[in-house]
Amino acid sequence: MIQLQQASMEKKQSVESSGGGGGDRVSEWSPFDYLPEECISNIISFTSPRDACVAASISKTFESAVKSDIVWEKFIPPDYESLVPRSREFSSKKELYFALCNDPLLIDDGKKSIWLEKASGKRCIMLSAMNLSMVWGEDRHYWQWIPIPESRFEKVPVLIGDVRLEIRGRTNTRVLSPRTRYSVYIVFMESDQCYGFADVAVEAEVGMVGHEPSRRFICFDKAMNGQFITRDGGRRDVVKPKEREDRWMEIELGEFFNEGGLMNSDEIEMSALENKRITWRGGLIIQGIEIRPAKRFKKRKSLLKSEFSSESTETMIRLRTLIEKNRSESKRKIDSSSFDSLPEGCISNIISFTSPEDACVAATVSKIFESAVKSDIVWEKFLPADYESLIPPSRVFSSKKELYFSLCDDPLLIDDGKLSICLEKASGKRCVMYSATAMMNFSSMGDIFQRFEWIPIPEARFETVAQLREACKFKFNCRMNTRVLSPRTRYSVYIVFKKADTCCGFKAVSLEAVVGVVGQDSFRRFICFDTHAKGQFRKGKVVVKPEAREDGWMEVELGEFFNEGGWNSDEIEMTILERKCPQQKRGLVILGIEIRPTKILEEFSGRRL
């Protein structure tokens, strides 16, 4: 947090924030007061509902601008008029927005429920049980459809007869928000006579139709210890139910990323299937399947008048950047020199709480911002805390900014040359490549070194690479610690390779890849090393193909995982396994395993200052 007491904001009075934060204090004056209120409203409308509520605490002018319908009209779905009953009236678009957040609307003849996530305005949807396919769902001997006051839908099904649990649902993604990662939940309740679900594991799948789904095991028994024993004697983790604020229970079935949203016709499919019925059961009440934005970060803390979190600071930078874009729309000329009242060191401190990408954008705001961004105060925050131990003493840099971009463009070898580390340019997140040698050292397969020939090649960043000798079956397994990665970050895992002139045996061969944090659900998919593969193999399974890299190597994405702790002792486990071995293989050259932040948004433009 940064105290802005150095700024010329001496007179303040306490008012309640319009964003519901309560007790926030709003300054009586801000440099933004030079802008017409309508211009400020337009600028804020390009942020998010949460950021708009934060912006209301900046000054009296901002507080008034945030109340404008110009702001909240942008946060409301464009088709909201067709969703809201004509009998309902609202005094403002802000009131309408929060009504859409707090009071879900029934659509599709009462078979679906839709609402908005309060912080982001993203769409959420619940498919009622009437929208789901259930084994014997229409047979009164097995399911009884009854109205209950706790449900948002007219009727819900109650399991009354012994039947294998099989629930399937499918919906089009056009009703969801684009470029959003969603979580899928089954929402249920246990009646007083609920029985037969103790220690019963159910397989859940979630994914886009035509793509490989994510899989996990779930249970409806909240007293289950979190694992079950498989037929072969092994143990598998299961996702247990959690209580909701509305008195229902929910279990997360999985996640998916919705790229196209309202503009495409993709369909998302989800299911909960019991592979083997082993007990008599009854009393389970199903309300439906809920799809809402995945939660990745902790809840935002309230902001005091003299404090800014990294998110609110980022908002300020975005707002100020948009001012330059909105000058042509303003009725009077905006003088960016109004920010000269803020000390340059204060601006540098504020920018240091954003990201490298936002810092480069902030430099375009004004001359004083451009100067402030060059400060070591900014770039010191973007460097790893232990950067001094990573840089060889012989290397000298004129500024922390030069050092930062060096760590982005020139990966450093650590751990006796077995690991390579660099920073992602846009975010400053750590990226790591484990050499083939490190991979083999972490492998649980004792004979793996004998399967490869270790050779030096000039295009490799490591001393040697591993070239596959003659082998019939390709398999690999290793574990690596997440302490070298950035916390609270979703990562993608890639195997980086080349094919020698003698490479053969990989044509039309699919391999199963498994990636996940040990003790948590794993990400599973099929991959291939054949660049000419069609993308689908036998039985219609989707296979991830290799892609060319800028450094001349090839890579295949094995999967993703979310690293919560960063420097803790969690381990990430990676497995590549060929189920069938139809032919001899050789000549695959492996550079290593690369772990880097998952790309969700457009790539950083790489703007240099």
PDB file of N, CA and C in Angstrom, residues 12-27 52-60 62-64 66-67 94 98 302-305:
ATOM      1  N   LYS A  12     -10.256  16.328   3.308  1.00  0.00           N
ATOM      2  CA  LYS A  12     -10.998  15.100   3.010  1.00  0.00           C
ATOM      3  C   LYS A  12     -12.172  15.010   3.979  1.00  0.00           C
ATOM      4  N   GLN A  13     -13.215  14.375   3.522  1.00  0.00           N
ATOM      5  CA  GLN A  13     -14.335  14.111   4.416  1.00  0.00           C
ATOM      6  C   GLN A  13     -14.812  12.690   4.177  1.00  0.00           C
ATOM      7  N   SER A  14     -15.395  12.092   5.201  1.00  0.00           N
ATOM      8  CA  SER A  14     -15.782  10.684   5.139  1.00  0.00           C
ATOM      9  C   SER A  14     -17.168  10.548   4.519  1.00  0.00           C
ATOM     10  N   VAL A  15     -17.253   9.679   3.489  1.00  0.00           N
ATOM     11  CA  VAL A  15     -18.533   9.358   2.866  1.00  0.00           C
ATOM     12  C   VAL A  15     -18.558   7.878   2.592  1.00  0.00           C
ATOM     13  N   GLU A  16     -19.724   7.339   2.449  1.00  0.00           N
ATOM     14  CA  GLU A  16     -19.841   5.909   2.161  1.00  0.00           C
ATOM     15  C   GLU A  16     -19.678   5.685   0.682  1.00  0.00           C
ATOM     16  N   SER A  17     -18.858   4.701   0.311  1.00  0.00           N
ATOM     17  CA  SER A  17     -18.597   4.406  -1.098  1.00  0.00           C
ATOM     18  C   SER A  17     -19.843   3.886  -1.770  1.00  0.00           C
ATOM     19  N   SER A  18     -20.084   4.315  -3.022  1.00  0.00           N
ATOM     20  CA  SER A  18     -21.235   3.832  -3.777  1.00  0.00           C
ATOM     21  C   SER A  18     -21.071   2.392  -4.168  1.00  0.00           C
ATOM     22  N   GLY A  19     -19.859   1.849  -4.033  1.00  0.00           N
ATOM     23  CA  GLY A  19     -19.644   0.458  -4.376  1.00  0.00           C
ATOM     24  C   GLY A  19     -19.970  -0.492  -3.266  1.00  0.00           C
ATOM     25  N   GLY A  20     -20.489   0.004  -2.165  1.00  0.00           N
ATOM     26  CA  GLY A  20     -20.888  -0.890  -1.084  1.00  0.00           C
ATOM     27  C   GLY A  20     -19.757  -1.239  -0.160  1.00  0.00           C
ATOM     28  N   GLY A  21     -18.588  -0.569  -0.317  1.00  0.00           N
ATOM     29  CA  GLY A  21     -17.472  -0.915   0.538  1.00  0.00           C
ATOM     30  C   GLY A  21     -17.673  -0.440   1.947  1.00  0.00           C
ATOM     31  N   GLY A  22     -18.338   0.699   2.116  1.00  0.00           N
ATOM     32  CA  GLY A  22     -18.648   1.182   3.456  1.00  0.00           C
ATOM     33  C   GLY A  22     -17.440   1.772   4.128  1.00  0.00           C
ATOM     34  N   GLY A  23     -17.538   3.029   4.580  1.00  0.00           N
ATOM     35  CA  GLY A  23     -16.474   3.617   5.357  1.00  0.00           C
ATOM     36  C   GLY A  23     -15.307   4.121   4.543  1.00  0.00           C
ATOM     37  N   ASP A  24     -15.335   4.005   3.192  1.00  0.00           N
ATOM     38  CA  ASP A  24     -14.261   4.556   2.380  1.00  0.00           C
ATOM     39  C   ASP A  24     -14.320   6.074   2.457  1.00  0.00           C
ATOM     40  N   ARG A  25     -13.186   6.682   2.290  1.00  0.00           N
ATOM     41  CA  ARG A  25     -13.127   8.133   2.372  1.00  0.00           C
ATOM     42  C   ARG A  25     -12.801   8.693   1.004  1.00  0.00           C
ATOM     43  N   VAL A  26     -13.463   9.770   0.647  1.00  0.00           N
ATOM     44  CA  VAL A  26     -13.332  10.363  -0.669  1.00  0.00           C
ATOM     45  C   VAL A  26     -12.716  11.741  -0.542  1.00  0.00           C
ATOM     46  N   SER A  27     -11.658  11.990  -1.304  1.00  0.00           N
ATOM     47  CA  SER A  27     -11.007  13.295  -1.229  1.00  0.00           C
ATOM     48  C   SER A  27     -11.875  14.339  -1.914  1.00  0.00           C
ATOM     49  N   ALA A  52     -14.923   0.346 -10.902  1.00  0.00           N
ATOM     50  CA  ALA A  52     -15.760   1.546 -10.839  1.00  0.00           C
ATOM     51  C   ALA A  52     -16.061   1.904  -9.384  1.00  0.00           C
ATOM     52  N   CYS A  53     -16.342   0.885  -8.561  1.00  0.00           N
ATOM     53  CA  CYS A  53     -16.608   1.151  -7.144  1.00  0.00           C
ATOM     54  C   CYS A  53     -15.361   1.684  -6.442  1.00  0.00           C
ATOM     55  N   VAL A  54     -14.187   1.179  -6.831  1.00  0.00           N
ATOM     56  CA  VAL A  54     -12.935   1.703  -6.274  1.00  0.00           C
ATOM     57  C   VAL A  54     -12.722   3.146  -6.729  1.00  0.00           C
ATOM     58  N   ALA A  55     -13.010   3.420  -8.011  1.00  0.00           N
ATOM     59  CA  ALA A  55     -12.803   4.766  -8.545  1.00  0.00           C
ATOM     60  C   ALA A  55     -13.658   5.795  -7.816  1.00  0.00           C
ATOM     61  N   ALA A  56     -14.800   5.374  -7.298  1.00  0.00           N
ATOM     62  CA  ALA A  56     -15.680   6.310  -6.594  1.00  0.00           C
ATOM     63  C   ALA A  56     -15.037   6.883  -5.351  1.00  0.00           C
ATOM     64  N   SER A  57     -13.971   6.235  -4.856  1.00  0.00           N
ATOM     65  CA  SER A  57     -13.305   6.720  -3.644  1.00  0.00           C
ATOM     66  C   SER A  57     -12.186   7.712  -3.947  1.00  0.00           C
ATOM     67  N   ILE A  58     -11.963   8.007  -5.225  1.00  0.00           N
ATOM     68  CA  ILE A  58     -10.833   8.873  -5.593  1.00  0.00           C
ATOM     69  C   ILE A  58     -11.115  10.335  -5.250  1.00  0.00           C
ATOM     70  N   SER A  59     -12.286  10.814  -5.622  1.00  0.00           N
ATOM     71  CA  SER A  59     -12.625  12.214  -5.371  1.00  0.00           C
ATOM     72  C   SER A  59     -14.129  12.400  -5.475  1.00  0.00           C
ATOM     73  N   LYS A  60     -14.608  13.587  -5.116  1.00  0.00           N
ATOM     74  CA  LYS A  60     -16.019  13.901  -5.242  1.00  0.00           C
ATOM     75  C   LYS A  60     -16.477  13.814  -6.691  1.00  0.00           C
ATOM     76  N   PHE A  62     -15.228  11.932  -9.072  1.00  0.00           N
ATOM     77  CA  PHE A  62     -15.304  10.527  -9.461  1.00  0.00           C
ATOM     78  C   PHE A  62     -16.538   9.869  -8.839  1.00  0.00           C
ATOM     79  N   GLU A  63     -16.809  10.211  -7.599  1.00  0.00           N
ATOM     80  CA  GLU A  63     -17.970   9.629  -6.930  1.00  0.00           C
ATOM     81  C   GLU A  63     -19.246   9.938  -7.699  1.00  0.00           C
ATOM     82  N   SER A  64     -19.355  11.174  -8.184  1.00  0.00           N
ATOM     83  CA  SER A  64     -20.522  11.567  -8.959  1.00  0.00           C
ATOM     84  C   SER A  64     -20.515  10.904 -10.340  1.00  0.00           C
ATOM     85  N   VAL A  66     -19.235   8.056 -11.242  1.00  0.00           N
ATOM     86  CA  VAL A  66     -19.508   6.619 -11.170  1.00  0.00           C
ATOM     87  C   VAL A  66     -21.005   6.329 -11.107  1.00  0.00           C
ATOM     88  N   LYS A  67     -21.797   7.276 -10.614  1.00  0.00           N
ATOM     89  CA  LYS A  67     -23.239   7.062 -10.511  1.00  0.00           C
ATOM     90  C   LYS A  67     -23.955   7.162 -11.853  1.00  0.00           C
ATOM     91  N   LYS A  94     -27.416   1.519 -12.493  1.00  0.00           N
ATOM     92  CA  LYS A  94     -26.660   0.901 -11.416  1.00  0.00           C
ATOM     93  C   LYS A  94     -27.558   0.003 -10.578  1.00  0.00           C
ATOM     94  N   PHE A  98     -27.104  -4.203 -10.128  1.00  0.00           N
ATOM     95  CA  PHE A  98     -27.027  -4.976  -8.887  1.00  0.00           C
ATOM     96  C   PHE A  98     -28.238  -5.888  -8.711  1.00  0.00           C
ATOM     97  N   SER A 302     -11.198  -4.033   1.377  1.00  0.00           N
ATOM     98  CA  SER A 302     -11.673  -2.659   1.234  1.00  0.00           C
ATOM     99  C   SER A 302     -10.501  -1.704   1.293  1.00  0.00           C
ATOM    100  N   LEU A 303     -10.672  -0.554   0.621  1.00  0.00           N
ATOM    101  CA  LEU A 303      -9.592   0.420   0.492  1.00  0.00           C
ATOM    102  C   LEU A 303      -9.902   1.645   1.343  1.00  0.00           C
ATOM    103  N   LEU A 304      -8.921   2.093   2.092  1.00  0.00           N
ATOM    104  CA  LEU A 304      -9.066   3.326   2.850  1.00  0.00           C
ATOM    105  C   LEU A 304      -8.689   4.501   1.971  1.00  0.00           C
ATOM    106  N   LYS A 305      -8.958   5.695   2.444  1.00  0.00           N
ATOM    107  CA  LYS A 305      -8.757   6.897   1.640  1.00  0.00           C
ATOM    108  C   LYS A 305      -7.309   7.063   1.211  1.00  0.00           C
TER     109      LYS A 305
END
